[in-house]
Coordinates of C-alpha atoms in Angstrom, one line a residue:
M1 CA -27.2 86.2 78.9
S2 CA -23.6 87.1 78.0
A3 CA -21.2 85.2 75.9
A4 CA -17.5 85.6 75.5
M5 CA -15.0 84.4 72.9
D6 CA -14.3 80.7 73.7
T7 CA -10.5 81.1 74.0
G8 CA -10.0 77.5 74.9
T9 CA -10.7 76.5 71.3
F10 CA -7.7 78.5 70.1
R11 CA -4.1 77.1 70.2
V12 CA -1.4 79.8 70.5
L13 CA 2.3 79.1 69.8
V14 CA 4.8 81.4 71.5
V15 CA 8.1 81.5 69.6
E16 CA 10.6 83.2 72.0
D17 CA 14.2 82.3 72.9
D18 CA 14.2 84.2 76.2
P19 CA 12.9 81.5 78.7
V20 CA 11.7 84.1 81.2
I21 CA 9.6 86.0 78.6
A22 CA 8.4 82.8 77.0
D23 CA 7.3 81.3 80.4
S24 CA 5.5 84.5 81.3
L25 CA 3.7 84.7 78.0
V26 CA 2.6 81.0 78.1
R27 CA 1.4 81.4 81.6
G28 CA -0.5 84.6 80.9
L29 CA -2.2 83.0 77.8
R30 CA -3.2 79.9 79.8
Q31 CA -4.6 82.0 82.6
A32 CA -6.7 83.9 79.9
G33 CA -8.1 80.5 78.8
Y34 CA -6.0 79.8 75.7
S35 CA -4.2 76.6 74.9
A36 CA -0.6 77.8 74.8
A37 CA 2.8 76.3 74.2
G38 CA 6.3 77.7 73.7
V39 CA 9.3 77.0 71.5
A40 CA 12.7 78.7 71.4
T41 CA 13.8 78.5 67.8
G42 CA 12.5 79.2 64.3
R43 CA 13.1 75.5 63.3
A44 CA 11.0 74.3 66.2
A45 CA 8.2 76.7 65.3
L46 CA 8.2 75.5 61.7
A47 CA 8.1 71.9 62.9
E48 CA 5.0 72.5 65.1
P49 CA 1.5 71.5 63.9
A50 CA -0.3 74.7 62.6
P51 CA -1.7 76.7 65.5
D52 CA -4.5 79.2 65.4
A53 CA -2.2 82.1 66.4
V54 CA 1.6 82.7 66.7
L55 CA 3.4 85.2 68.9
L56 CA 6.6 85.4 67.0
D57 CA 9.8 87.0 68.3
L58 CA 11.8 88.4 65.4
G59 CA 15.2 88.0 67.0
L60 CA 15.5 84.2 67.1
P61 CA 18.9 82.5 67.4
D62 CA 18.7 80.3 64.3
I63 CA 16.4 81.7 61.7
D64 CA 15.5 85.4 61.3
G65 CA 12.0 85.9 62.6
V66 CA 10.8 87.6 59.4
E67 CA 11.8 84.5 57.4
V68 CA 10.0 82.3 59.9
C69 CA 6.9 84.6 59.4
R70 CA 7.2 84.2 55.6
R71 CA 7.4 80.4 55.8
L72 CA 4.5 80.2 58.3
R73 CA 2.3 82.3 56.1
Q74 CA 3.1 80.2 53.0
R75 CA 1.7 77.1 54.7
S76 CA -0.8 78.4 57.2
D77 CA -3.5 81.0 57.8
A78 CA -2.7 81.3 61.5
A79 CA -2.9 84.8 63.0
I80 CA 0.7 86.0 63.4
I81 CA 1.7 88.8 65.9
A82 CA 5.3 89.8 65.6
V83 CA 6.7 90.4 69.1
T84 CA 10.0 92.3 68.8
A85 CA 12.4 94.7 70.3
R86 CA 12.9 96.2 66.8
G87 CA 10.9 99.4 66.9
E88 CA 12.0 100.9 63.6
E89 CA 9.3 101.4 61.0
A90 CA 11.2 99.5 58.4
D91 CA 11.3 96.4 60.5
R92 CA 7.6 96.6 61.3
V93 CA 6.7 97.2 57.6
L94 CA 8.9 94.2 56.6
A95 CA 7.2 91.9 59.1
L96 CA 3.7 93.0 58.0
D97 CA 4.6 92.6 54.3
E98 CA 5.8 89.0 55.0
G99 CA 2.5 88.0 56.5
A100 CA 2.3 89.2 60.1
D101 CA -1.2 90.4 61.1
D102 CA 0.0 92.7 63.8
Y103 CA 3.1 93.6 65.8
L104 CA 4.1 94.5 69.4
V105 CA 7.3 96.3 70.4
K106 CA 8.9 95.2 73.6
P107 CA 8.3 95.9 76.4
F108 CA 4.5 95.6 76.4
G109 CA 1.8 94.7 78.9
L110 CA -0.1 91.4 78.9
A111 CA -3.4 93.3 78.7
E112 CA -2.4 94.9 75.4
L113 CA -1.1 91.6 74.1
L114 CA -4.4 89.8 74.9
A115 CA -6.4 92.7 73.3
R116 CA -4.4 92.5 70.1
L117 CA -4.7 88.7 70.1
R118 CA -8.5 88.9 70.4
A119 CA -8.6 91.4 67.6
V120 CA -6.6 89.3 65.1
L121 CA -8.5 86.2 66.0
R122 CA -11.8 88.0 65.4
R123 CA -10.5 89.0 61.9
T124 CA -9.0 85.6 61.0
R125 CA -11.4 83.2 62.6
P126 CA -14.9 84.7 62.3
S127 CA -16.4 81.6 60.7
E128 CA -15.4 79.4 63.7
Q129 CA -17.6 81.3 66.1
E130 CA -21.2 80.4 66.8
P131 CA -23.8 83.2 66.7
V132 CA -23.7 85.2 70.0
R133 CA -27.0 86.0 71.8
H134 CA -27.2 88.8 74.3
G135 CA -30.7 89.7 75.5
P136 CA -32.7 90.6 72.4
L137 CA -29.6 90.8 70.2
T138 CA -28.1 88.0 68.0
V139 CA -24.9 88.5 66.1
D140 CA -23.8 85.9 63.6
R141 CA -20.2 86.6 62.5
R142 CA -20.1 83.9 59.9
T143 CA -23.1 85.4 57.9
R144 CA -22.6 88.9 59.3
R145 CA -26.3 89.1 60.2
V146 CA -27.8 90.9 63.2
T147 CA -31.2 90.5 64.6
V148 CA -33.0 92.3 67.5
N149 CA -36.0 90.3 68.9
G150 CA -35.9 88.2 65.8
A151 CA -36.1 91.1 63.3
E152 CA -33.0 91.5 61.1
V153 CA -31.2 94.9 61.3
A154 CA -29.3 96.2 58.3
L155 CA -25.8 97.5 59.3
T156 CA -22.9 99.0 57.4
P157 CA -19.7 96.9 57.4
K158 CA -18.1 99.2 60.0
E159 CA -21.2 99.2 62.2
F160 CA -21.2 95.4 62.2
D161 CA -17.5 95.2 63.0
I162 CA -18.0 97.5 66.0
L163 CA -20.9 95.4 67.2
A164 CA -18.9 92.2 66.7
C165 CA -16.1 93.7 68.8
L166 CA -18.5 94.6 71.6
V167 CA -20.3 91.3 71.6
T168 CA -17.1 89.3 71.9
D169 CA -17.2 89.9 75.7
P170 CA -20.4 91.6 76.7
G171 CA -20.1 93.7 79.8
R172 CA -16.3 94.3 79.3
V173 CA -15.4 97.9 78.5
V174 CA -13.9 98.0 75.0
T175 CA -11.7 101.1 74.5
R176 CA -12.0 103.2 71.4
Q177 CA -8.5 102.2 70.4
E178 CA -9.4 98.5 70.6
I179 CA -12.5 99.2 68.4
L180 CA -10.4 101.1 65.9
E181 CA -7.8 98.3 65.7
S182 CA -10.5 95.7 65.2
A183 CA -12.9 97.5 62.9
W184 CA -10.5 99.8 61.0
D185 CA -6.9 98.8 61.0
A186 CA -4.4 97.5 63.6
H187 CA -2.3 100.6 63.0
W188 CA -5.0 103.3 62.7
Y189 CA -3.6 106.7 63.5
G190 CA -6.7 108.9 62.9
P191 CA -9.0 110.4 65.5
T192 CA -10.8 108.1 67.9
K193 CA -13.9 110.3 67.6
V194 CA -14.9 108.4 64.4
V195 CA -15.9 105.5 66.7
D196 CA -18.5 107.7 68.6
V197 CA -20.1 108.7 65.3
H198 CA -20.5 105.1 64.2
V199 CA -21.7 104.0 67.7
A200 CA -24.4 106.7 67.6
A201 CA -25.6 105.4 64.3
L202 CA -25.5 101.8 65.5
R203 CA -27.6 102.6 68.6
R204 CA -30.2 104.2 66.4
K205 CA -30.5 101.2 64.2
L206 CA -30.6 98.7 67.0
G207 CA -33.3 100.7 68.8
V208 CA -32.7 99.2 72.2
P209 CA -32.1 101.8 74.9
G210 CA -29.2 100.7 77.2
L211 CA -27.9 98.0 74.9
I212 CA -24.7 99.9 74.1
E213 CA -23.4 101.8 77.2
T214 CA -20.8 104.5 77.2
A215 CA -18.1 104.1 79.9
Y216 CA -17.0 107.8 80.0
G217 CA -13.4 108.4 79.3
R218 CA -12.8 104.7 78.6
G219 CA -15.0 103.3 75.8
F220 CA -18.2 101.2 75.3
R221 CA -19.7 98.0 76.5
L222 CA -22.9 96.0 76.0
G223 CA -25.3 96.5 78.9
E224 CA -27.7 93.9 80.3
V225 CA -31.0 94.3 78.5
A226 CA -33.9 91.8 78.8
E227 CA -35.3 90.2 75.6
T228 CA -38.8 91.5 74.6
P229 CA -41.4 88.8 74.9

């Protein structure tokens, strides 16, 4: 039995003054199952009820996006992804320092945006997710406990974070880069091979053949494994 993140429970606010981009983002988020709405100015964003996540353009017509980010962070723990045409490192560092959880430089693809949104929501909203059961495996993000056929399995923090990433959408191939961004850091620049080392250890500890499958050249996914009676 597979279980995915219940995206419909998350409200995403798109803050973007370009109506074509804003409409495209809102439409894509809704198609992905999120509750999404858009506003075109910083003032409108600050007047909105606190959402679960904000896609924040930094080049707004009224208030600088970094200032909007700072004000949002002062009053809310919403996940904030800065969406910007500013690709310079100084701009990215400033946005992160003022409270952004991640950033995307335009142009970008919807698939990448959704992957980053899932990653920041996993980090910022773990307690709002019910335990996920997948065959013999149960993963409780709130308590960070893992059981296999009812027996608890002791994992390192990184091993748990990798498993939580995979169990968010069992069956979907999760790339090494997605795992790095979720379990290590959104801006990890080290080798992706570190993921394979931790996955190997995770497989040994879980002890269920076929539970974590390798999609060669792509990443990993949870396979369909029956629960042991």
